[in-house]
Structure formats: C-alpha cells, structure tokens
mmCIF file of C-alpha atoms in Angstrom:
data_model
loop_
_atom_site.group_PDB
_atom_site.id
_atom_site.type_symbol
_atom_site.label_atom_id
_atom_site.label_comp_id
_atom_site.label_asym_id
_atom_site.label_seq_id
_atom_site.Cartn_x
_atom_site.Cartn_y
_atom_site.Cartn_z
ATOM 1 C CA UNK A 1 -187.963 83.458 47.268
ATOM 2 C CA UNK A 2 -188.365 85.097 50.843
ATOM 3 C CA UNK A 3 -189.557 81.863 52.397
ATOM 4 C CA UNK A 4 -186.714 79.952 50.575
ATOM 5 C CA UNK A 5 -184.090 81.891 51.859
ATOM 6 C CA UNK A 6 -185.735 82.144 55.620
ATOM 7 C CA UNK A 7 -186.014 78.075 55.532
ATOM 8 C CA UNK A 8 -181.867 78.253 54.557
ATOM 9 C CA UNK A 9 -181.768 80.572 57.608
ATOM 10 C CA UNK A 10 -183.885 77.962 59.584
ATOM 11 C CA UNK A 11 -181.548 74.857 58.239
ATOM 12 C CA UNK A 12 -178.351 77.250 59.374
ATOM 13 C CA UNK A 13 -179.393 78.004 63.125
ATOM 14 C CA UNK A 14 -179.981 74.086 63.527
ATOM 15 C CA UNK A 15 -176.475 72.946 62.640
ATOM 16 C CA UNK A 16 -174.927 75.737 64.463
ATOM 17 C CA UNK A 17 -177.004 74.827 67.784
ATOM 18 C CA UNK A 18 -175.886 70.803 67.132
ATOM 19 C CA UNK A 19 -172.159 71.851 66.406
ATOM 20 C CA UNK A 20 -172.766 74.188 69.919
ATOM 21 C CA UNK A 21 -170.876 73.088 72.434
ATOM 22 C CA UNK A 22 -173.075 70.978 75.829
ATOM 23 C CA UNK A 23 -174.710 73.125 77.035
ATOM 24 C CA UNK A 24 -174.505 75.669 80.965
ATOM 25 C CA UNK A 25 -177.340 73.774 83.047
ATOM 26 C CA UNK A 26 -178.836 75.568 85.887
ATOM 27 C CA UNK A 27 -181.829 74.839 88.339
ATOM 28 C CA UNK A 28 -184.415 76.080 85.843
ATOM 29 C CA UNK A 29 -183.503 76.506 82.237
ATOM 30 C CA UNK A 30 -180.858 75.135 79.656
ATOM 31 C CA UNK A 31 -179.098 78.663 78.440
ATOM 32 C CA UNK A 32 -178.306 78.502 74.750
ATOM 33 C CA UNK A 33 -177.101 81.150 73.119
ATOM 34 C CA UNK A 34 -179.311 83.751 71.634
ATOM 35 C CA UNK A 35 -179.370 84.623 68.431
ATOM 36 C CA UNK A 36 -180.637 86.877 65.530
ATOM 37 C CA UNK A 37 -182.154 85.475 62.245
ATOM 38 C CA UNK A 38 -182.596 87.289 59.122
ATOM 39 C CA UNK A 39 -184.147 86.819 55.877
ATOM 40 C CA UNK A 40 -182.449 88.400 52.851
ATOM 41 C CA UNK A 41 -183.301 91.520 51.770
ATOM 42 C CA UNK A 42 -186.217 92.898 53.250
ATOM 43 C CA UNK A 43 -187.370 92.145 56.521
ATOM 44 C CA UNK A 44 -191.490 91.394 57.563
ATOM 45 C CA UNK A 45 -192.830 91.148 60.827
ATOM 46 C CA UNK A 46 -195.225 92.823 63.068
ATOM 47 C CA UNK A 47 -192.053 95.479 64.309
ATOM 48 C CA UNK A 48 -193.204 97.845 61.075
ATOM 49 C CA UNK A 49 -190.554 97.939 57.867
ATOM 50 C CA UNK A 50 -187.698 97.723 60.056
ATOM 51 C CA UNK A 51 -188.857 94.860 62.766
ATOM 52 C CA UNK A 52 -185.776 92.429 62.640
ATOM 53 C CA UNK A 53 -187.569 88.873 64.077
ATOM 54 C CA UNK A 54 -185.406 87.479 67.643
ATOM 55 C CA UNK A 55 -185.772 84.530 68.333
ATOM 56 C CA UNK A 56 -184.265 83.736 72.111
ATOM 57 C CA UNK A 57 -184.218 79.453 72.326
ATOM 58 C CA UNK A 58 -184.932 78.117 75.676
ATOM 59 C CA UNK A 59 -184.613 74.372 76.572
ATOM 60 C CA UNK A 60 -186.617 73.020 79.596
ATOM 61 C CA UNK A 61 -184.805 71.244 82.675
ATOM 62 C CA UNK A 62 -182.177 69.220 81.484
ATOM 63 C CA UNK A 63 -182.768 69.833 77.887
ATOM 64 C CA UNK A 64 -180.165 69.370 75.033
ATOM 65 C CA UNK A 65 -179.197 71.682 72.207
ATOM 66 C CA UNK A 66 -179.083 68.576 70.012
ATOM 67 C CA UNK A 67 -183.332 68.189 70.015
ATOM 68 C CA UNK A 68 -183.338 72.103 69.280
ATOM 69 C CA UNK A 69 -180.938 71.623 66.508
ATOM 70 C CA UNK A 70 -182.779 68.522 64.988
ATOM 71 C CA UNK A 71 -185.790 70.442 65.104
ATOM 72 C CA UNK A 72 -184.511 73.699 63.312
ATOM 73 C CA UNK A 73 -182.903 71.146 60.643
ATOM 74 C CA UNK A 74 -186.205 69.558 60.083
ATOM 75 C CA UNK A 75 -188.434 73.148 60.392
ATOM 76 C CA UNK A 76 -185.999 74.301 57.630
ATOM 77 C CA UNK A 77 -186.103 71.290 55.399
ATOM 78 C CA UNK A 78 -189.694 71.129 55.357
ATOM 79 C CA UNK A 79 -190.340 75.069 54.805
ATOM 80 C CA UNK A 80 -188.199 74.837 51.969
ATOM 81 C CA UNK A 81 -189.504 71.981 50.675
ATOM 82 C CA UNK A 82 -192.859 73.458 51.015
ATOM 83 C CA UNK A 83 -191.745 76.257 49.268
ATOM 84 C CA UNK A 84 -189.966 74.931 46.170
ATOM 85 C CA UNK A 85 -193.207 72.440 45.849
ATOM 86 C CA UNK A 86 -195.672 76.066 45.645
ATOM 87 C CA UNK A 87 -193.500 77.712 43.008
ATOM 88 C CA UNK A 88 -193.262 74.530 41.382
ATOM 89 C CA UNK A 89 -197.185 74.452 41.537
ATOM 90 C CA UNK A 90 -197.439 78.223 40.362
ATOM 91 C CA UNK A 91 -194.625 78.072 37.442
ATOM 92 C CA UNK A 92 -196.372 74.610 35.957
ATOM 93 C CA UNK A 93 -199.797 76.465 36.417
ATOM 94 C CA UNK A 94 -198.298 79.770 34.484
ATOM 95 C CA UNK A 95 -197.059 77.879 31.898
ATOM 96 C CA UNK A 96 -200.576 76.382 31.380
ATOM 97 C CA UNK A 97 -202.473 79.089 31.599
ATOM 98 C CA UNK A 98 -200.192 80.929 29.098
ATOM 99 C CA UNK A 99 -199.583 77.360 26.641
ATOM 100 C CA UNK A 100 -201.444 77.652 23.260
ATOM 101 C CA UNK A 101 -203.963 74.721 23.104
ATOM 102 C CA UNK A 102 -203.647 72.038 21.253
ATOM 103 C CA UNK A 103 -205.545 70.119 18.578
ATOM 104 C CA UNK A 104 -203.891 66.826 18.572
ATOM 105 C CA UNK A 105 -207.439 64.775 16.903
ATOM 106 C CA UNK A 106 -206.078 66.729 13.878
ATOM 107 C CA UNK A 107 -203.978 65.840 10.666
ATOM 108 C CA UNK A 108 -202.793 68.470 9.110
ATOM 109 C CA UNK A 109 -200.755 68.454 5.771
ATOM 110 C CA UNK A 110 -199.546 71.707 4.085
ATOM 111 C CA UNK A 111 -199.452 72.299 0.600
ATOM 112 C CA UNK A 112 -197.015 75.281 0.222
ATOM 113 C CA UNK A 113 -193.959 77.081 -1.738
ATOM 114 C CA UNK A 114 -191.551 77.674 0.972
ATOM 115 C CA UNK A 115 -190.688 81.463 0.034
ATOM 116 C CA UNK A 116 -194.324 82.513 0.076
ATOM 117 C CA UNK A 117 -195.423 84.729 2.503
ATOM 118 C CA UNK A 118 -198.693 83.512 2.755
ATOM 119 C CA UNK A 119 -197.778 79.964 3.682
ATOM 120 C CA UNK A 120 -195.376 81.258 5.677
ATOM 121 C CA UNK A 121 -197.906 82.471 7.797
ATOM 122 C CA UNK A 122 -199.299 79.526 8.260
ATOM 123 C CA UNK A 123 -196.375 77.741 9.306
ATOM 124 C CA UNK A 124 -195.874 80.349 11.695
ATOM 125 C CA UNK A 125 -199.593 80.058 13.284
ATOM 126 C CA UNK A 126 -199.088 76.428 13.303
ATOM 127 C CA UNK A 127 -195.489 76.342 15.011
ATOM 128 C CA UNK A 128 -196.985 78.430 17.874
ATOM 129 C CA UNK A 129 -200.233 76.410 18.581
ATOM 130 C CA UNK A 130 -198.153 73.161 18.702
ATOM 131 C CA UNK A 131 -200.108 71.526 15.834
ATOM 132 C CA UNK A 132 -197.911 68.201 14.109
ATOM 133 C CA UNK A 133 -198.542 68.812 10.555
ATOM 134 C CA UNK A 134 -196.573 67.104 7.406
ATOM 135 C CA UNK A 135 -195.711 69.699 4.548
ATOM 136 C CA UNK A 136 -196.149 68.952 0.484
ATOM 137 C CA UNK A 137 -193.781 71.185 -1.457
ATOM 138 C CA UNK A 138 -195.496 72.145 -4.491
ATOM 139 C CA UNK A 139 -193.368 72.519 -7.769
ATOM 140 C CA UNK A 140 -194.832 76.218 -8.833
ATOM 141 C CA UNK A 141 -194.135 75.580 -12.731
ATOM 142 C CA UNK A 142 -196.056 72.047 -13.308
ATOM 143 C CA UNK A 143 -197.902 72.450 -9.624
ATOM 144 C CA UNK A 144 -198.773 69.045 -9.897
ATOM 145 C CA UNK A 145 -198.696 68.158 -6.588
ATOM 146 C CA UNK A 146 -202.444 69.687 -6.213
ATOM 147 C CA UNK A 147 -203.687 68.890 -9.775
ATOM 148 C CA UNK A 148 -206.478 67.287 -7.585
ATOM 149 C CA UNK A 149 -207.494 70.963 -6.352
ATOM 150 C CA UNK A 150 -209.891 72.976 -8.474
ATOM 151 C CA UNK A 151 -208.554 75.686 -6.277
ATOM 152 C CA UNK A 152 -205.070 75.998 -7.760
ATOM 153 C CA UNK A 153 -203.272 78.486 -5.415
ATOM 154 C CA UNK A 154 -200.979 77.477 -2.268
ATOM 155 C CA UNK A 155 -201.370 77.408 0.967
ATOM 156 C CA UNK A 156 -203.787 74.397 0.903
ATOM 157 C CA UNK A 157 -204.361 72.617 4.172
ATOM 158 C CA UNK A 158 -206.396 69.605 4.232
ATOM 159 C CA UNK A 159 -207.498 68.412 7.448
ATOM 160 C CA UNK A 160 -207.775 64.534 8.195
ATOM 161 C CA UNK A 161 -207.102 63.749 4.376
ATOM 162 C CA UNK A 162 -210.976 64.718 3.689
ATOM 163 C CA UNK A 163 -211.640 69.002 4.669
ATOM 164 C CA UNK A 164 -209.749 71.304 2.778
ATOM 165 C CA UNK A 165 -208.819 74.775 3.520
ATOM 166 C CA UNK A 166 -208.388 77.316 0.842
ATOM 167 C CA UNK A 167 -206.356 80.747 1.615
ATOM 168 C CA UNK A 168 -204.126 81.695 4.248
ATOM 169 C CA UNK A 169 -206.574 83.925 6.722
ATOM 170 C CA UNK A 170 -208.975 81.253 6.113
ATOM 171 C CA UNK A 171 -206.555 78.575 7.594
ATOM 172 C CA UNK A 172 -205.987 80.604 10.420
ATOM 173 C CA UNK A 173 -208.997 81.924 11.153
ATOM 174 C CA UNK A 174 -210.383 78.648 11.430
ATOM 175 C CA UNK A 175 -208.250 76.759 12.812
ATOM 176 C CA UNK A 176 -208.269 79.412 15.297
ATOM 177 C CA UNK A 177 -212.055 78.801 15.675
ATOM 178 C CA UNK A 178 -211.775 75.177 16.398
ATOM 179 C CA UNK A 179 -208.984 75.332 18.910
ATOM 180 C CA UNK A 180 -210.796 78.467 21.497
ATOM 181 C CA UNK A 181 -214.627 76.414 20.545
ATOM 182 C CA UNK A 182 -214.519 72.662 20.506
ATOM 183 C CA UNK A 183 -217.810 72.397 20.017
ATOM 184 C CA UNK A 184 -217.675 72.548 15.866
ATOM 185 C CA UNK A 185 -215.727 70.130 13.056
ATOM 186 C CA UNK A 186 -213.850 71.795 11.004
ATOM 187 C CA UNK A 187 -216.433 71.535 7.992
ATOM 188 C CA UNK A 188 -218.879 73.991 9.884
ATOM 189 C CA UNK A 189 -216.619 76.032 10.516
ATOM 190 C CA UNK A 190 -215.435 76.540 7.262
ATOM 191 C CA UNK A 191 -219.038 77.370 6.139
ATOM 192 C CA UNK A 192 -218.972 80.755 8.513
ATOM 193 C CA UNK A 193 -216.537 82.064 5.532
ATOM 194 C CA UNK A 194 -217.900 81.076 2.272
ATOM 195 C CA UNK A 195 -216.153 81.338 -1.178
ATOM 196 C CA UNK A 196 -217.598 84.856 -2.911
ATOM 197 C CA UNK A 197 -216.961 85.626 -6.834
ATOM 198 C CA UNK A 198 -215.052 88.586 -7.805
ATOM 199 C CA UNK A 199 -212.934 90.610 -9.847
ATOM 200 C CA UNK A 200 -209.485 92.542 -9.075
ATOM 201 C CA UNK A 201 -207.879 95.498 -9.966
ATOM 202 C CA UNK A 202 -207.297 94.200 -13.798
ATOM 203 C CA UNK A 203 -211.059 92.954 -14.149
ATOM 204 C CA UNK A 204 -210.129 89.005 -13.745
ATOM 205 C CA UNK A 205 -212.737 86.428 -12.013
ATOM 206 C CA UNK A 206 -210.928 85.670 -8.215
ATOM 207 C CA UNK A 207 -212.298 83.826 -5.271
ATOM 208 C CA UNK A 208 -212.924 85.718 -1.827
ATOM 209 C CA UNK A 209 -213.729 84.568 1.552
ATOM 210 C CA UNK A 210 -215.935 86.018 3.500
ATOM 211 C CA UNK A 211 -215.499 86.914 7.125
ATOM 212 C CA UNK A 212 -211.968 85.677 6.673
ATOM 213 C CA UNK A 213 -210.633 87.772 9.370
ATOM 214 C CA UNK A 214 -212.628 86.339 12.429
ATOM 215 C CA UNK A 215 -212.341 84.135 15.021
ATOM 216 C CA UNK A 216 -216.443 82.919 15.218
ATOM 217 C CA UNK A 217 -216.493 81.874 19.187
ATOM 218 C CA UNK A 218 -219.149 83.252 21.107
ATOM 219 C CA UNK A 219 -218.971 86.037 23.189
ATOM 220 C CA UNK A 220 -217.735 84.283 26.894
ATOM 221 C CA UNK A 221 -214.488 83.119 24.173
ATOM 222 C CA UNK A 222 -214.424 86.407 22.696
ATOM 223 C CA UNK A 223 -214.270 88.085 25.902
ATOM 224 C CA UNK A 224 -211.363 85.619 27.250
ATOM 225 C CA UNK A 225 -209.879 85.863 23.984
ATOM 226 C CA UNK A 226 -209.988 89.639 23.014
ATOM 227 C CA UNK A 227 -209.947 90.813 27.464
ATOM 228 C CA UNK A 228 -209.938 94.712 26.197
ATOM 229 C CA UNK A 229 -212.356 96.976 24.296
ATOM 230 C CA UNK A 230 -210.140 97.341 21.133
ATOM 231 C CA UNK A 231 -208.485 94.019 20.907
ATOM 232 C CA UNK A 232 -210.729 92.462 18.319
ATOM 233 C CA UNK A 233 -210.775 95.317 15.793
ATOM 234 C CA UNK A 234 -207.009 96.002 16.114
ATOM 235 C CA UNK A 235 -206.114 92.352 15.539
ATOM 236 C CA UNK A 236 -208.416 91.967 11.855
ATOM 237 C CA UNK A 237 -206.675 95.455 11.265
ATOM 238 C CA UNK A 238 -203.508 94.113 11.262
ATOM 239 C CA UNK A 239 -204.117 91.018 9.985
ATOM 240 C CA UNK A 240 -205.401 92.893 7.111
ATOM 241 C CA UNK A 241 -202.546 95.277 6.747
ATOM 242 C CA UNK A 242 -200.417 92.425 6.403
ATOM 243 C CA UNK A 243 -202.154 90.954 3.387
ATOM 244 C CA UNK A 244 -203.297 94.474 1.487
ATOM 245 C CA UNK A 245 -200.079 96.209 2.259
ATOM 246 C CA UNK A 246 -196.918 95.000 4.225
ATOM 247 C CA UNK A 247 -197.061 91.858 1.399
ATOM 248 C CA UNK A 248 -196.791 93.684 -1.547
ATOM 249 C CA UNK A 249 -193.645 95.679 -0.369
ATOM 250 C CA UNK A 250 -191.736 92.343 0.067
ATOM 251 C CA UNK A 251 -190.768 91.832 -4.165
ATOM 252 C CA UNK A 252 -190.275 95.690 -4.656
ATOM 253 C CA UNK A 253 -187.637 95.158 -2.050
ATOM 254 C CA UNK A 254 -186.594 91.285 -2.644
ATOM 255 C CA UNK A 255 -185.809 92.418 -6.553
ATOM 256 C CA UNK A 256 -184.983 96.063 -5.594
ATOM 257 C CA UNK A 257 -181.028 95.732 -7.680
ATOM 258 C CA UNK A 258 -180.015 92.926 -10.311
ATOM 259 C CA UNK A 259 -177.968 91.585 -7.196
ATOM 260 C CA UNK A 260 -180.529 91.111 -4.934
ATOM 261 C CA UNK A 261 -182.765 90.114 -7.795
ATOM 262 C CA UNK A 262 -180.276 87.086 -8.301
ATOM 263 C CA UNK A 263 -179.738 86.609 -4.067
ATOM 264 C CA UNK A 264 -183.123 86.157 -3.833
ATOM 265 C CA UNK A 265 -183.891 83.491 -7.027
ATOM 266 C CA UNK A 266 -180.704 81.475 -5.568
ATOM 267 C CA UNK A 267 -182.453 81.275 -2.263
ATOM 268 C CA UNK A 268 -185.803 80.326 -3.681
ATOM 269 C CA UNK A 269 -184.007 77.742 -6.216
ATOM 270 C CA UNK A 270 -182.233 76.369 -3.525
ATOM 271 C CA UNK A 271 -185.460 76.462 -0.692
ATOM 272 C CA UNK A 272 -188.335 75.391 -3.161
ATOM 273 C CA UNK A 273 -188.938 72.038 -5.484
ATOM 274 C CA UNK A 274 -187.139 72.700 -9.130
ATOM 275 C CA UNK A 275 -185.803 70.322 -11.481
ATOM 276 C CA UNK A 276 -182.091 70.739 -12.645
ATOM 277 C CA UNK A 277 -183.117 72.722 -15.901
ATOM 278 C CA UNK A 278 -185.931 74.472 -13.835
ATOM 279 C CA UNK A 279 -184.312 75.640 -11.369
ATOM 280 C CA UNK A 280 -181.133 77.352 -13.547
ATOM 281 C CA UNK A 281 -184.469 79.234 -16.008
ATOM 282 C CA UNK A 282 -185.912 80.090 -12.659
ATOM 283 C CA UNK A 283 -182.610 81.517 -10.655
ATOM 284 C CA UNK A 284 -181.371 83.522 -14.018
ATOM 285 C CA UNK A 285 -184.056 84.362 -15.915
ATOM 286 C CA UNK A 286 -186.559 84.673 -13.294
ATOM 287 C CA UNK A 287 -184.089 87.242 -11.373
ATOM 288 C CA UNK A 288 -184.140 89.339 -14.713
ATOM 289 C CA UNK A 289 -187.907 89.233 -15.098
ATOM 290 C CA UNK A 290 -188.695 89.691 -11.426
ATOM 291 C CA UNK A 291 -186.205 93.091 -11.251
ATOM 292 C CA UNK A 292 -188.566 93.776 -14.334
ATOM 293 C CA UNK A 293 -191.669 92.945 -12.831
ATOM 294 C CA UNK A 294 -190.321 94.729 -9.307
ATOM 295 C CA UNK A 295 -190.462 98.015 -11.098
ATOM 296 C CA UNK A 296 -194.024 97.770 -12.299
ATOM 297 C CA UNK A 297 -195.143 96.088 -8.710
ATOM 298 C CA UNK A 298 -193.396 99.653 -7.554
ATOM 299 C CA UNK A 299 -195.294 101.869 -9.839
ATOM 300 C CA UNK A 300 -198.890 99.835 -8.877
ATOM 301 C CA UNK A 301 -198.794 100.282 -5.382
ATOM 302 C CA UNK A 302 -197.194 104.139 -5.424
ATOM 303 C CA UNK A 303 -193.919 103.330 -3.368
ATOM 304 C CA UNK A 304 -191.594 105.964 -3.349
ATOM 305 C CA UNK A 305 -188.064 105.949 -5.615
ATOM 306 C CA UNK A 306 -186.211 104.229 -2.803
ATOM 307 C CA UNK A 307 -188.461 101.367 -1.778
ATOM 308 C CA UNK A 308 -186.605 100.450 1.823
ATOM 309 C CA UNK A 309 -188.047 103.556 3.001
ATOM 310 C CA UNK A 310 -191.391 102.157 2.601
ATOM 311 C CA UNK A 311 -190.399 98.924 4.258
ATOM 312 C CA UNK A 312 -188.924 100.667 7.192
ATOM 313 C CA UNK A 313 -192.043 102.945 7.789
ATOM 314 C CA UNK A 314 -194.310 100.116 7.301
ATOM 315 C CA UNK A 315 -192.433 98.021 9.802
ATOM 316 C CA UNK A 316 -191.916 101.441 12.351
ATOM 317 C CA UNK A 317 -195.883 101.837 11.949
ATOM 318 C CA UNK A 318 -196.494 98.050 13.201
ATOM 319 C CA UNK A 319 -194.300 98.564 16.181
ATOM 320 C CA UNK A 320 -195.597 102.059 17.295
ATOM 321 C CA UNK A 321 -198.659 99.772 17.471
ATOM 322 C CA UNK A 322 -197.585 97.658 19.759
ATOM 323 C CA UNK A 323 -196.198 100.089 22.011
ATOM 324 C CA UNK A 324 -193.724 100.190 24.320
ATOM 325 C CA UNK A 325 -194.990 98.638 27.423
ATOM 326 C CA UNK A 326 -196.389 95.177 25.632
ATOM 327 C CA UNK A 327 -194.194 92.668 24.056
ATOM 328 C CA UNK A 328 -196.398 91.331 21.506
ATOM 329 C CA UNK A 329 -199.672 93.091 19.412
ATOM 330 C CA UNK A 330 -201.670 90.418 22.212
ATOM 331 C CA UNK A 331 -199.718 91.639 24.522
ATOM 332 C CA UNK A 332 -197.814 88.999 26.870
ATOM 333 C CA UNK A 333 -198.588 86.434 23.808
ATOM 334 C CA UNK A 334 -198.920 87.052 20.191
ATOM 335 C CA UNK A 335 -201.974 87.401 18.862
ATOM 336 C CA UNK A 336 -202.818 86.691 15.133
ATOM 337 C CA UNK A 337 -201.539 90.015 13.842
ATOM 338 C CA UNK A 338 -198.240 88.913 15.547
ATOM 339 C CA UNK A 339 -198.226 85.649 13.532
ATOM 340 C CA UNK A 340 -199.441 86.983 9.993
ATOM 341 C CA UNK A 341 -196.550 89.872 10.054
ATOM 342 C CA UNK A 342 -194.174 87.272 11.665
ATOM 343 C CA UNK A 343 -195.106 84.995 9.035
ATOM 344 C CA UNK A 344 -194.744 87.843 6.332
ATOM 345 C CA UNK A 345 -191.583 89.612 7.018
ATOM 346 C CA UNK A 346 -189.671 86.444 7.570
ATOM 347 C CA UNK A 347 -189.478 84.951 4.269
ATOM 348 C CA UNK A 348 -186.859 87.430 3.866
ATOM 349 C CA UNK A 349 -184.268 85.722 6.441
ATOM 350 C CA UNK A 350 -180.997 85.908 4.818
ATOM 351 C CA UNK A 351 -181.540 88.518 2.011
ATOM 352 C CA UNK A 352 -179.969 91.762 2.292
ATOM 353 C CA UNK A 353 -183.286 93.689 2.527
ATOM 354 C CA UNK A 354 -183.487 91.474 5.770
ATOM 355 C CA UNK A 355 -180.626 92.522 6.859
ATOM 356 C CA UNK A 356 -181.382 96.003 5.894
ATOM 357 C CA UNK A 357 -184.674 96.203 7.641
ATOM 358 C CA UNK A 358 -183.563 94.848 11.136
ATOM 359 C CA UNK A 359 -180.644 97.319 11.330
ATOM 360 C CA UNK A 360 -182.841 100.829 10.569
ATOM 361 C CA UNK A 361 -186.213 100.027 12.457
ATOM 362 C CA UNK A 362 -187.074 99.187 15.345
ATOM 363 C CA UNK A 363 -188.250 95.809 15.001
ATOM 364 C CA UNK A 364 -185.380 93.436 16.218
ATOM 365 C CA UNK A 365 -186.489 93.117 19.776
ATOM 366 C CA UNK A 366 -190.042 91.917 18.436
ATOM 367 C CA UNK A 367 -188.587 90.073 15.821
ATOM 368 C CA UNK A 368 -186.269 87.644 17.886
ATOM 369 C CA UNK A 369 -189.442 87.211 21.008
ATOM 370 C CA UNK A 370 -191.301 86.058 17.979
ATOM 371 C CA UNK A 371 -188.898 83.532 16.403
ATOM 372 C CA UNK A 372 -188.749 82.330 20.296
ATOM 373 C CA UNK A 373 -192.136 81.459 20.362
ATOM 374 C CA UNK A 374 -192.685 80.268 17.002
ATOM 375 C CA UNK A 375 -189.733 77.904 17.296
ATOM 376 C CA UNK A 376 -190.785 74.711 15.227
ATOM 377 C CA UNK A 377 -189.965 70.940 17.047
ATOM 378 C CA UNK A 378 -190.188 68.642 14.456
#
C-alpha cells in the first residue's frame, strides 16, 4: 500500500511538470520548481522517523520540463504496475497456501438423513474441502436406499462406487488422511480403522471402529498439519466430545416441549424423504413420541431440568476452549473439531433451540465464520 501511494505521487508530479509553462533557461541549467514528494502515511528514508524526502529536479542545458514529466509519468506508472503485480502475486500465494487440498479424482456419494447431526458433520467436511459429492436421501422408515448394505446406519459414503465408508468420524478421518498424504488409496487407508464388535450400555451388539479420530499421516505431514504440540490432542478430544456429549444434547433440546417437538418434526418431514402417510404419521405421532423419549434421554444423560442450560454450558465451554485470539480451534482455518461441532449444531437451524443458543451463548461469531467457510457451491 505504501509503495502504491508513492507511485501515484510520482504520476502527479509528472503531470504537474508537463503542465508547467516552459522553464527559464540560463547559461547552465534549466530550473524546474523545487517540489516536495510525500507518501501517504508515515515517511520512510535515511533521515530517520521524521524524514521527508525532497527531490530537486534539474535538467541539463536546453533540457525540457516535458521530458522530465514524461519520465515521471512512466516511472510512476511502472512503479504502480509492479506494486499491483506483487500484491496480486502475494494474495494468490496466500490463498493457495490457505486453500484446502482437493481430491478431484474421487467420485463421492453420500447416503444420509439431512437432519442427522452425524450426516451434517460429513457434509461440513466435504463442503469445506471443496469435494464434490452426490446426495442420496434415505427414507428413515423403510431405508430402501441402503438395502444393499449390511451396515444399516447413515451416513454411508461410497467412493468411486466401489469402496464403502461407514461412521461419520471414520469417513472424515479417512478422507483427511487421503487429502494430506495421497500415498495410499482409500481402500488401503480403511485398514487403519478396523471394525470391532462391542456392546452398548444396554448390552446390545454394536460395531465400533478403531482409531476413528486419528488422521493417519507420517510425522512430517503431522508436523505441518499440527504445528503446535497440543493441537492434535485437542482436535481428537473435541471431536470425541462432539460425538459423546454434544450430540446427546440435541434431541432433549429440540423436543423440549410439545410445541418444539411438533416444529422439529415439521422440519424433519419437510427436509427428509417421506411418503404422504409417513410424513403425517411422523409429524404428529413422531413428535409426541420424541417429546416423551426426550424426557428419558434427559435422565439417561443426567441433564438438568432445564436442558437449555446444558446446551448453553457446552457451547460456551467450546468457545472458551478456542480462546479469544483464534478464529477457530484450528487457528486461522478450521480443523476437524471445528467441522464436527459445527456439523452437530447446524441441525438445529430454524428451530427455537438454535435461536436461543445464538442469543444466550458466545458462539455467534465463530458460528458465522464456520457458515462462511463451509458454504456449499453446487
């Protein structure tokens, strides 16, 4: 900016000289009016902080002011051109350095429920990294769209129509590994996240995945991805927190009252894939059922009577962990924890619980930044 201001000043000087009447010629020199050239803002030079450069223009015998004027115009224009060129080059370099890497060789198909927080996490990741993908909305009643899969949950991500990725955190970790290293295929990367049989708190057999919060890259890539000592540990901690705690606050809050439950199911039916009868049944009977179930969930997860307080506390804990001096948990750019938390909270948009959260917590600025960087371009 400082160089550009000086270049503009040179151009003005040149035009002034061109417009000056013919200079008086003596036996030795053609005298040109003495002029002071100032750059906008602070002046820099060899004379110290208060130094202001002064330029005394002199021409040889029979010299012309117009020649000097042309020289100034050419010099100023060239300086301005170089300044703009360097500024654009620097800007493009910064954009390239900050832009997420694209995996354009992947054909991705996401099987989802739009209002599912785990599916929303995956979309946030794909949108932020600019990865094109197709969506198959799954009917939550019949689930015919995934009848071909032995894994019966969503999200499911199909890669190049042949490789199936299950579990939102595995999908995100595997794709991030691929984008960073590019040394292995998606199939090879999936071997780092083995399926394991486990039992949930009700004694039911479930499938879990090992290492699902880890991005599997070499030390050199890890040092670039996680420049500070604790950043990797913090990312894993908050990704797990989003799955194990934050997501369990959504249902009790969006179904907190009969009115909120009905509004939530109206949104779910509008955005989801339901038949006419299914939609009517889901909206009214589903809303009543989930209002009752939300009470059980509140007890199961030991929430307060006013579940909004737990939501507010969780969100404010997240903002406090980011700190006042960073835009995101990942610094100037979101990391996987930012994308996970944003994906979970986003499913409440348009509902009373979301409006209350934005009004009564400190999350607004971070959330608006996340909306901006994850805007999906069709």
